[in-house]
CSV table of C-alpha atoms and ligand atoms in Angstrom, one decimal:
chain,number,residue,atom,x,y,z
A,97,UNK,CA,52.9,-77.4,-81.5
A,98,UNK,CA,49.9,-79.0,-82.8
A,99,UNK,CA,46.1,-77.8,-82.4
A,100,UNK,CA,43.8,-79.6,-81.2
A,101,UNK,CA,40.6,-81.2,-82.7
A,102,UNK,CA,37.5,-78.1,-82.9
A,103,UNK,CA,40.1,-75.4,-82.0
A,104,UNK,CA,39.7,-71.9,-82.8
A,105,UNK,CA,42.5,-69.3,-82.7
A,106,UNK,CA,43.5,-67.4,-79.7
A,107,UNK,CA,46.7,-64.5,-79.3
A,108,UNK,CA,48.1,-66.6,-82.4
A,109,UNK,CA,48.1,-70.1,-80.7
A,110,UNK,CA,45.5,-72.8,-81.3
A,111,UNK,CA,43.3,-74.0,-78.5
A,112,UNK,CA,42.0,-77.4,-77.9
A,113,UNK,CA,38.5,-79.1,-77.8
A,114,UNK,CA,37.1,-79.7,-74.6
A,115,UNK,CA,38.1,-76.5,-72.8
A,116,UNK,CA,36.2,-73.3,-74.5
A,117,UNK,CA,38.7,-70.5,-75.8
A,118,UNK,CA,38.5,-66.6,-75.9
A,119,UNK,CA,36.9,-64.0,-73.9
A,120,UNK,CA,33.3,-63.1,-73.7
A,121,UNK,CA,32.6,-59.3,-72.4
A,122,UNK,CA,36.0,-57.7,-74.2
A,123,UNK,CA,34.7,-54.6,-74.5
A,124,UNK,CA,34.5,-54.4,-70.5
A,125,UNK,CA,37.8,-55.0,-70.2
A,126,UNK,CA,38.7,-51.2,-70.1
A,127,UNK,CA,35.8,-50.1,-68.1
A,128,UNK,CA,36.5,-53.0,-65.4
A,129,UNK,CA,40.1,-52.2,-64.6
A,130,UNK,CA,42.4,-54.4,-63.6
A,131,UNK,CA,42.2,-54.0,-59.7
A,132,UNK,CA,43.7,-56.7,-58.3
A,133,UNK,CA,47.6,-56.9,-57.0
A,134,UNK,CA,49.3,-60.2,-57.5
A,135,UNK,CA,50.5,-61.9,-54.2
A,136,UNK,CA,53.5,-62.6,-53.3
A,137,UNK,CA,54.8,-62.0,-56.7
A,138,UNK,CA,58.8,-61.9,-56.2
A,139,UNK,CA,58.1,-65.1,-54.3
A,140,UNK,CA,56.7,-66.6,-57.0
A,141,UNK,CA,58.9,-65.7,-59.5
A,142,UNK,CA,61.9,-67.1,-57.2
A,143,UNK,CA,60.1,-70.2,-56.9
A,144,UNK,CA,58.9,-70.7,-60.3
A,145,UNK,CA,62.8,-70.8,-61.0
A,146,UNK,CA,61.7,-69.6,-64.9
A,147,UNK,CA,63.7,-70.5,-67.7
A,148,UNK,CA,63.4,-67.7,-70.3
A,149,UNK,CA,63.2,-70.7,-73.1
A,150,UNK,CA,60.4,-72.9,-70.8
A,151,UNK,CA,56.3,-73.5,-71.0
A,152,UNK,CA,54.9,-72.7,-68.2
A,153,UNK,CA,51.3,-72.8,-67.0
A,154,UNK,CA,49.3,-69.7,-65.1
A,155,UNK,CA,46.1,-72.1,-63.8
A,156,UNK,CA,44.7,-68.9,-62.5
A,157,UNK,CA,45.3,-65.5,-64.7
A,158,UNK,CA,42.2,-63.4,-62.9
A,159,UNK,CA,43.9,-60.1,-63.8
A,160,UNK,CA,47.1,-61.4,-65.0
A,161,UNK,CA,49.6,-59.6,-62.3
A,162,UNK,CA,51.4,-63.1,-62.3
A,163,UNK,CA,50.8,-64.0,-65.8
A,164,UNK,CA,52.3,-60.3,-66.7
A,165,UNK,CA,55.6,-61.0,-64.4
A,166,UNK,CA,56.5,-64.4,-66.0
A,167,UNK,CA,55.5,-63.3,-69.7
A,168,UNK,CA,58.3,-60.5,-69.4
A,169,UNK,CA,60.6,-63.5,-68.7
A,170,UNK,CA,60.3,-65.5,-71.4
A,171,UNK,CA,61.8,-65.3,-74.4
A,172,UNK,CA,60.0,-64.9,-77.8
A,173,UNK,CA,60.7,-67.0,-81.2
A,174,UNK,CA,61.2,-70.7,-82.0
A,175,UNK,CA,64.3,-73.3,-81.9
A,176,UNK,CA,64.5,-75.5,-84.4
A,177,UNK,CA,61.0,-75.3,-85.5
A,178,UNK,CA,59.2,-75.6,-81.9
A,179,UNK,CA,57.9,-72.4,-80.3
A,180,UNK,CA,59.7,-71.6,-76.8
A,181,UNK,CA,59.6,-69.3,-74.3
A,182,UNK,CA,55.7,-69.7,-73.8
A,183,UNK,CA,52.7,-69.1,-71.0
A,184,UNK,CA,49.3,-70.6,-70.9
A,185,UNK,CA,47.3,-69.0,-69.0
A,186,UNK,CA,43.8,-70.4,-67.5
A,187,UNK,CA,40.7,-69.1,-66.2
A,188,UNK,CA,37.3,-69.9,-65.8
A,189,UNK,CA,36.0,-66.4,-65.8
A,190,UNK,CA,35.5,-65.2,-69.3
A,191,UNK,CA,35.6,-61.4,-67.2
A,192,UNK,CA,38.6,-62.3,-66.1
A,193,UNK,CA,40.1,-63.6,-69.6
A,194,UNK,CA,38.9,-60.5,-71.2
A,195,UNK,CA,41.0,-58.0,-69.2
A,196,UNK,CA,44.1,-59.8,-68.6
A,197,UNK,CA,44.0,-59.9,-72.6
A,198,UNK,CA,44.0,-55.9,-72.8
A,199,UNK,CA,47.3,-56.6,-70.3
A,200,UNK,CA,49.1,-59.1,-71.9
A,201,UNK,CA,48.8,-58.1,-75.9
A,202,UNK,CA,52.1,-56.9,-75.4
A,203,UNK,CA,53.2,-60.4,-75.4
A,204,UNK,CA,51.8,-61.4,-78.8
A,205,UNK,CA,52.3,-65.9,-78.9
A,206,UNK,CA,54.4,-65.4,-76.3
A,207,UNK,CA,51.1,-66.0,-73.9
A,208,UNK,CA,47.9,-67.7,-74.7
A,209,UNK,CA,45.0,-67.7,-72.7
A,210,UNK,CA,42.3,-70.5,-72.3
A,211,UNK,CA,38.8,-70.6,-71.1
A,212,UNK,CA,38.7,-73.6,-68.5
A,213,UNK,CA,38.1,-74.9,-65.2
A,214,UNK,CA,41.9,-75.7,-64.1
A,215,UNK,CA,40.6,-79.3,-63.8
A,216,UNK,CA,41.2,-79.8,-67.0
A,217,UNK,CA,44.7,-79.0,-67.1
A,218,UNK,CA,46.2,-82.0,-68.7
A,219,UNK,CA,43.6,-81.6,-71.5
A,220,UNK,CA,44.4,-78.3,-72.2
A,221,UNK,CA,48.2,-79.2,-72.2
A,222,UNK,CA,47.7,-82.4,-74.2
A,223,UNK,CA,45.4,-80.4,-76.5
A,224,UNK,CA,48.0,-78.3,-77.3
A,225,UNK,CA,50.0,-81.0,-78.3
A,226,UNK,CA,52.8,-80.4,-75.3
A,227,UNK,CA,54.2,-83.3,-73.7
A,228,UNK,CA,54.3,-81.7,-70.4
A,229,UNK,CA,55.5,-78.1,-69.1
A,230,UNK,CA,58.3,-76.6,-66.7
A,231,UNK,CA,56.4,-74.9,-64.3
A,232,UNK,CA,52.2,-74.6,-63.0
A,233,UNK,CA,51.3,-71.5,-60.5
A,234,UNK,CA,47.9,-71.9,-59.3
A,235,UNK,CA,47.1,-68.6,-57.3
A,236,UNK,CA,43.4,-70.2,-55.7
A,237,UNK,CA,39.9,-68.2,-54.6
A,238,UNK,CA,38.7,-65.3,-56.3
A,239,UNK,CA,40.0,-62.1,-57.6
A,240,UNK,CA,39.3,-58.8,-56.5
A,241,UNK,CA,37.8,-58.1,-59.7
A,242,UNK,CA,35.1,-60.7,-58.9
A,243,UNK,CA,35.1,-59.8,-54.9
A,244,UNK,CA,34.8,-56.3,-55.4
A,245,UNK,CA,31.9,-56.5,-58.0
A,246,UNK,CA,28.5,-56.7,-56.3
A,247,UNK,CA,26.6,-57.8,-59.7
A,248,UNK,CA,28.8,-60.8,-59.3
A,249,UNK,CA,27.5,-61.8,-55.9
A,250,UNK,CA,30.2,-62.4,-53.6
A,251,UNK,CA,30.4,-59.0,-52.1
A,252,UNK,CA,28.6,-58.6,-48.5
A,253,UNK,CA,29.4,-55.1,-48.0
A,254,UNK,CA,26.9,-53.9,-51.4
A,255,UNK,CA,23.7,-55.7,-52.6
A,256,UNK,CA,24.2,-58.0,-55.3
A,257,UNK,CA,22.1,-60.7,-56.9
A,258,UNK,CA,22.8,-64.2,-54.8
A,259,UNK,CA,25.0,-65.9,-57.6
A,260,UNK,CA,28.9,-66.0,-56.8
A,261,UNK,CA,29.7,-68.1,-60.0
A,262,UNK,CA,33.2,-67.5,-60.6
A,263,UNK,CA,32.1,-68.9,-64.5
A,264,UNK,CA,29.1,-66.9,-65.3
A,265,UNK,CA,27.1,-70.4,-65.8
A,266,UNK,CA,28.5,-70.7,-69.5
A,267,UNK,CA,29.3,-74.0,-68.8
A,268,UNK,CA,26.7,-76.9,-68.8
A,269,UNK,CA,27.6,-77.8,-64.7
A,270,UNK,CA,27.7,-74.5,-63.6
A,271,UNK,CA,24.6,-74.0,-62.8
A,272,UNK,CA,24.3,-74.0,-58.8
A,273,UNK,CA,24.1,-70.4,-57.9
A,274,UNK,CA,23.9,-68.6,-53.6
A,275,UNK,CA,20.3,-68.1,-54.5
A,276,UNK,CA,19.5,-71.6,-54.6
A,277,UNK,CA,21.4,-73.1,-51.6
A,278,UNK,CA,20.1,-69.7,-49.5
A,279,UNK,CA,16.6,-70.0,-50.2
A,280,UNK,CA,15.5,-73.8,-51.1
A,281,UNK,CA,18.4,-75.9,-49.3
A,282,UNK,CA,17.0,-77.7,-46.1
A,283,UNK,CA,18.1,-76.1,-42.9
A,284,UNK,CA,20.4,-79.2,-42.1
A,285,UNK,CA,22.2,-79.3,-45.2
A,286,UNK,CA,22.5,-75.7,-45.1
A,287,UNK,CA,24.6,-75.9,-41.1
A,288,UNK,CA,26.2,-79.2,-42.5
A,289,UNK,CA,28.0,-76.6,-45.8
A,290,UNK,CA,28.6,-73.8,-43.4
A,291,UNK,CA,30.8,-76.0,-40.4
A,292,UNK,CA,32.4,-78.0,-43.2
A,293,UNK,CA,33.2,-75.7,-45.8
A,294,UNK,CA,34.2,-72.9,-43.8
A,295,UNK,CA,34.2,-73.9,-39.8
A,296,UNK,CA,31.5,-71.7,-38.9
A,297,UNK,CA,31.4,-72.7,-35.2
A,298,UNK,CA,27.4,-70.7,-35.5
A,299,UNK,CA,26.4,-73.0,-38.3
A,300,UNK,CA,23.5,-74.0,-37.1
A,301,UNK,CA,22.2,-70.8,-35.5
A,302,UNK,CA,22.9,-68.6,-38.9
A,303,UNK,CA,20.9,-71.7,-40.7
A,304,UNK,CA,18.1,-71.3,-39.0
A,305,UNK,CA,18.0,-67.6,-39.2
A,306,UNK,CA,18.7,-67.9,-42.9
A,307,UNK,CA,15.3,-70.6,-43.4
A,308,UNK,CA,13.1,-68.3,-41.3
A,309,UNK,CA,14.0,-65.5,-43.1
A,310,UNK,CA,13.6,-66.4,-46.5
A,311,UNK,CA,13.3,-65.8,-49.4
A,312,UNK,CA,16.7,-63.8,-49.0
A,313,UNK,CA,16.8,-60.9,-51.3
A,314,UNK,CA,20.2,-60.3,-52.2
A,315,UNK,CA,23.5,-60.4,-50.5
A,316,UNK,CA,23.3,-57.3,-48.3
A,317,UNK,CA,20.0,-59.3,-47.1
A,318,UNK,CA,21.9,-62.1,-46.7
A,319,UNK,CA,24.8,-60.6,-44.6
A,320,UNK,CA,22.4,-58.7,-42.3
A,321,UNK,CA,20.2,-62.5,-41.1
A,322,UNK,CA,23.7,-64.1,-41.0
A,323,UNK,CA,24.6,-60.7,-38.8
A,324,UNK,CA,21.8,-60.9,-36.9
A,325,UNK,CA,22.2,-64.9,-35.8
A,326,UNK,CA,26.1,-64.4,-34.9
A,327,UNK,CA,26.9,-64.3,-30.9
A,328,UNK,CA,29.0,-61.9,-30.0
A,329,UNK,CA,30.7,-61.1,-33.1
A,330,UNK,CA,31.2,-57.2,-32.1
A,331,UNK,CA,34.7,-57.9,-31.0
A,332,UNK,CA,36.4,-59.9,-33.9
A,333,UNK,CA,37.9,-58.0,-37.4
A,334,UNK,CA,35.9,-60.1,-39.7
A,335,UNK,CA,32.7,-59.3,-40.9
A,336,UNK,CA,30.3,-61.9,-39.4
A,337,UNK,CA,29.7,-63.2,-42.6
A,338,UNK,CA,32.9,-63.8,-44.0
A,339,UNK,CA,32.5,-67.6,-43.7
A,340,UNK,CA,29.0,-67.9,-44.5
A,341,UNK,CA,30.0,-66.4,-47.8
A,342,UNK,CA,33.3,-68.6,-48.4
A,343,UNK,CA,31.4,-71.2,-47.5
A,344,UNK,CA,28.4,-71.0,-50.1
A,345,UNK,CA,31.3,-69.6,-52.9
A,346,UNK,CA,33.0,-73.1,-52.1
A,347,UNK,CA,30.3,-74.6,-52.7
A,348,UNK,CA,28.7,-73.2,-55.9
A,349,UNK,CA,32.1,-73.1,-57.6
A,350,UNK,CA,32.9,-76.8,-56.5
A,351,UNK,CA,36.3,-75.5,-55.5
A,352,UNK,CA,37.2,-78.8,-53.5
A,353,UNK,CA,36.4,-80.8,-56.3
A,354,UNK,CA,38.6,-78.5,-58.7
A,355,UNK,CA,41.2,-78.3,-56.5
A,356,UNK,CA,41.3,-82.0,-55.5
A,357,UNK,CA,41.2,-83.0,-59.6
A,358,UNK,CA,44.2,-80.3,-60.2
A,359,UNK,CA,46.4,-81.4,-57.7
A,360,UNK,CA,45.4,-85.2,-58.7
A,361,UNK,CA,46.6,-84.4,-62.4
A,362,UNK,CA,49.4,-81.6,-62.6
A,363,UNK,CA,52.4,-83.8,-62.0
A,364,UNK,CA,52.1,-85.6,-64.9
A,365,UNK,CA,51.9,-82.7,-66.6
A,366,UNK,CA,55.1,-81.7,-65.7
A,367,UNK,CA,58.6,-82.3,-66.9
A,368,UNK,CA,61.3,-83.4,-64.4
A,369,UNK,CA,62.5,-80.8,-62.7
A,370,UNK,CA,59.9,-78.4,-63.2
A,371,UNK,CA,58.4,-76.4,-60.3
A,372,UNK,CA,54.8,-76.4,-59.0
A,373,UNK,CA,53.7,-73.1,-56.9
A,374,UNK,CA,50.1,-73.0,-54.8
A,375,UNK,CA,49.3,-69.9,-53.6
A,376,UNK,CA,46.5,-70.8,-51.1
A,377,UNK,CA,44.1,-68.0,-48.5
A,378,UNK,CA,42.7,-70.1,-46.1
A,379,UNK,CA,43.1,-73.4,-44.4
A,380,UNK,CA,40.3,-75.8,-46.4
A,381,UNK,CA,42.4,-74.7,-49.5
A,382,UNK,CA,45.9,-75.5,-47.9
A,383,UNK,CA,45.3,-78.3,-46.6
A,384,UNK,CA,44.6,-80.7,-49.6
A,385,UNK,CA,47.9,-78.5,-51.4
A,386,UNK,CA,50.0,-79.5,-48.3
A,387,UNK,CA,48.4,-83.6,-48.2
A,388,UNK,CA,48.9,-83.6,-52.0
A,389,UNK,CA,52.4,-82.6,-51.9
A,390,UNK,CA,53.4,-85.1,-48.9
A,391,UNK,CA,51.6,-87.8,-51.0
A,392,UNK,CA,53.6,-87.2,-53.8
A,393,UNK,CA,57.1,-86.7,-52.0
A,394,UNK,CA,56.2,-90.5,-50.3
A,395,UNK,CA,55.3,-91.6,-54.1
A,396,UNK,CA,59.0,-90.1,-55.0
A,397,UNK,CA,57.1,-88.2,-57.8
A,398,UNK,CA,57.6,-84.7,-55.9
A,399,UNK,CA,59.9,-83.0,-53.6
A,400,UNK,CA,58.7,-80.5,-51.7
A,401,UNK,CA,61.1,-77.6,-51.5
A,402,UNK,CA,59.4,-75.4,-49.3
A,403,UNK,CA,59.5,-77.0,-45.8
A,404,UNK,CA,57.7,-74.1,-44.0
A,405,UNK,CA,55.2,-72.1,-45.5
A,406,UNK,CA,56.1,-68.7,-47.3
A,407,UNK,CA,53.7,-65.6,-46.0
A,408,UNK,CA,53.6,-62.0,-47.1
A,409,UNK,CA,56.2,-60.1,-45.3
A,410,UNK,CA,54.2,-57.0,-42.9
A,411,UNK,CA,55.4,-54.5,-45.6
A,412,UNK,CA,53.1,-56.5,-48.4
A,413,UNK,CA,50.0,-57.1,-46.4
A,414,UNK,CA,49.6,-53.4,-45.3
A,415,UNK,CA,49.9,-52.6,-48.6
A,416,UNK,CA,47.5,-55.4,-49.9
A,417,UNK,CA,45.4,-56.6,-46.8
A,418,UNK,CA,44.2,-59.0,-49.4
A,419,UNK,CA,47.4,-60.5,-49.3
A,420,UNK,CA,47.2,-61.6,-45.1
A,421,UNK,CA,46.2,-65.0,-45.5
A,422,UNK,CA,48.4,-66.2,-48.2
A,423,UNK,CA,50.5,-69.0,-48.4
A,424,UNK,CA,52.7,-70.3,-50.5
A,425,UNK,CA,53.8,-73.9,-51.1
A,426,UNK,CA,56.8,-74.4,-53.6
A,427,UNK,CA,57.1,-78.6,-54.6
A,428,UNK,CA,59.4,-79.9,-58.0
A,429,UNK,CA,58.6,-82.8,-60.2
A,430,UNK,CA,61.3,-85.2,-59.5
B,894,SAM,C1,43.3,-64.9,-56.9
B,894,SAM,S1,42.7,-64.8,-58.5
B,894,SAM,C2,44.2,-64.8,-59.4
B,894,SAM,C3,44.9,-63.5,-59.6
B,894,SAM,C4,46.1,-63.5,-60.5
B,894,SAM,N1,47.1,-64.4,-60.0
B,894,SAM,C5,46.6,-62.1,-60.8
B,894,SAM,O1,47.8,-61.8,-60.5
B,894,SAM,O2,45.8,-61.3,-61.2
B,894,SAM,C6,42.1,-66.3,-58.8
B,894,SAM,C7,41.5,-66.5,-60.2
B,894,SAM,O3,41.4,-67.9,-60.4
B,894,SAM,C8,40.2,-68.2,-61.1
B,894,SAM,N2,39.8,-69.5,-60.7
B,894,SAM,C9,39.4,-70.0,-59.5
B,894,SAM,N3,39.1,-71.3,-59.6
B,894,SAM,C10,39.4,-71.7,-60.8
B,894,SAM,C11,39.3,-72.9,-61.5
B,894,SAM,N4,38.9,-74.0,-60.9
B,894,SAM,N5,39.7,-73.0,-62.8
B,894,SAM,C12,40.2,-71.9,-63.4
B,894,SAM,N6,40.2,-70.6,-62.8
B,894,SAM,C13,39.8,-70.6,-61.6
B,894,SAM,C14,39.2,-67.1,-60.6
B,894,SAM,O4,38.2,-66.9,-61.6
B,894,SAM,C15,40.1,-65.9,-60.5
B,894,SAM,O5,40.1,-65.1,-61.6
């Protein structure tokens, strides 16, 4: 396996130009825990059909509960020369990369993790000098690390500052934070994001709270106006501003366009026969994952193996309530 131009040296593999390697905030690993429970993790597994000798690709380590599972499958050392039994394993949340690396250090080269948007999959692949891989999980949204965190901003249950970048801004594009859609966006454009991102049937309504009530504070601010403007949302289980807040975190992470650039590129990054498994938590996410896999079974690149969608049995989402809206959607490069 070859390095790639500008790389520096990560867990004992090279990684490539382009895509920024290592963890910032290490020494927060400890302190931050590693809170959150992998979904659906035997399913994954299953699907994933791992071959202890393959490459396989984690687009989404956050804590590395999946990254973890398939590590322990793979087997270390090298045949004729070329390393085998390997894991990459991407995030864009340096937080994130810094305590799934106190997790996996067990695995030594076994697993490397990457720095980068999981847009730039093929990149980070190529870059390693791989051909293609045998299998790609993509576990989408946020962690609980990141949920449960108020400095990070997504949380409307605590005050936090109104940023919910899943990336921290260390990239050049990432620098559209909550605050700035909240408090300077035109009322229009602000109902337009709510009903399209996230189907807020009291778009309109919660934007014109939000404009008259700016400038919005923080995010306990923020969910009390979007509380306020809500009809009759005394009745229902979610918090009333459950979609406002997917909605802007859609947004300032450009989620669509990730995910519509990762599913435009993984299957040529994989080998025949190797497995692709989206784990998605709500339906503007699984959507594009069930179009993308259609597409590609008409094309005769993919065949989907999963006919009906695989949810969290009612054991698994009492124990992780997190885990109620998952699906999971299994395809394999043909
Ligand atoms: C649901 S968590 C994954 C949890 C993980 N499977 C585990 O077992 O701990 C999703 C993670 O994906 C990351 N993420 C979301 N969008 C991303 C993107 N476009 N590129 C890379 N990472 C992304 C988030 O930062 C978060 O850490």
């Amino acid at each position: 396996m070859r390095a790639g131009r500008g790389s520096k040296l990560v867990s004992g593999w090279r990684a490539v130009a382009g895509a920024k390697v290592g963890v910032g905030r290490q020494g927060r690993a400890k302190e931050l825990g590693a809170p959150h429970t992998p979904v659906l993790l035997a399913e994954v597994l299953e699907w994933l059909r791992i071959r202890p000798d393959g490459i396989y690709v984690d687009a989404t380590l956050g804590a590395g509960g999946h990254s973890a599972a398939i590590a322990e499958r793979l087997s270390p050392g090298t045949i004729s020369g070329s390393l085998t039994g390997r894991l990459i394993s991407l995030d864009r949340d340096a937080q994130a990369l810094g305590i799934a690396r106190e997790r996996l250090k067990e695995f030594g080269s076994r697993v490397m993790l990457v720095h980068a948007p999981f847009s730039k999959i093929a990149e980070v692949v190529r870059g390693l000098g791989l051909a293609r891989v045998d299998g790609v999980l993509a576990d989408l949204g946020v962690s609980s690390m990141q949920l449960d965190r108020p400095e990070r901003g997504f949380s409307f249950r605590e005050a936090g500052p109104l940023d919910m970048r899943m990336s921290s801004g260390e990239a050049a594009e990432d620098t559209l934070t909550a605050e700035e859609i909240v408090n300077r966006w035109p009322e229009k454009e602000l109902a337009d994001l709510l009903y399209r991102e996230a189907e807020e049937h009291d778009s309109r309504r919660i934007a014109r709270s939000i404009v008259k009530a700016r400038p919005i504070r923080d995010t306990a601010h923020l969910a009390t106006v979007v509380a306020g403007a809500r009809k009759q949302w005394g009745r229902q289980k979610l918090h009333p501003a459950t979609k406002t807040f997917l909605a802007l975190r859609i947004a300032v992470n450009r989620e669509m366009e990730e995910l519509g650039q990762f599913l435009y590129r993984t299957p040529a990054t994989l080998n025949s026969g190797g497995r692709w498994v989206v784990l998605t938590y709500h339906s503007r996410e699984d959507r594009p994952v069930k179009r993308a896999f259609r597409e590609g079974e008409k094309a005769g690149t993919l065949k989907v193996l999963t006919r009906h969608v695989i949810v969290p049995g009612e054991e698994e989402q009492e124990a992780n309530p997190r885990s109620r809206s998952a699906k999971l959607r299994c395809a394999e490069k043909v």
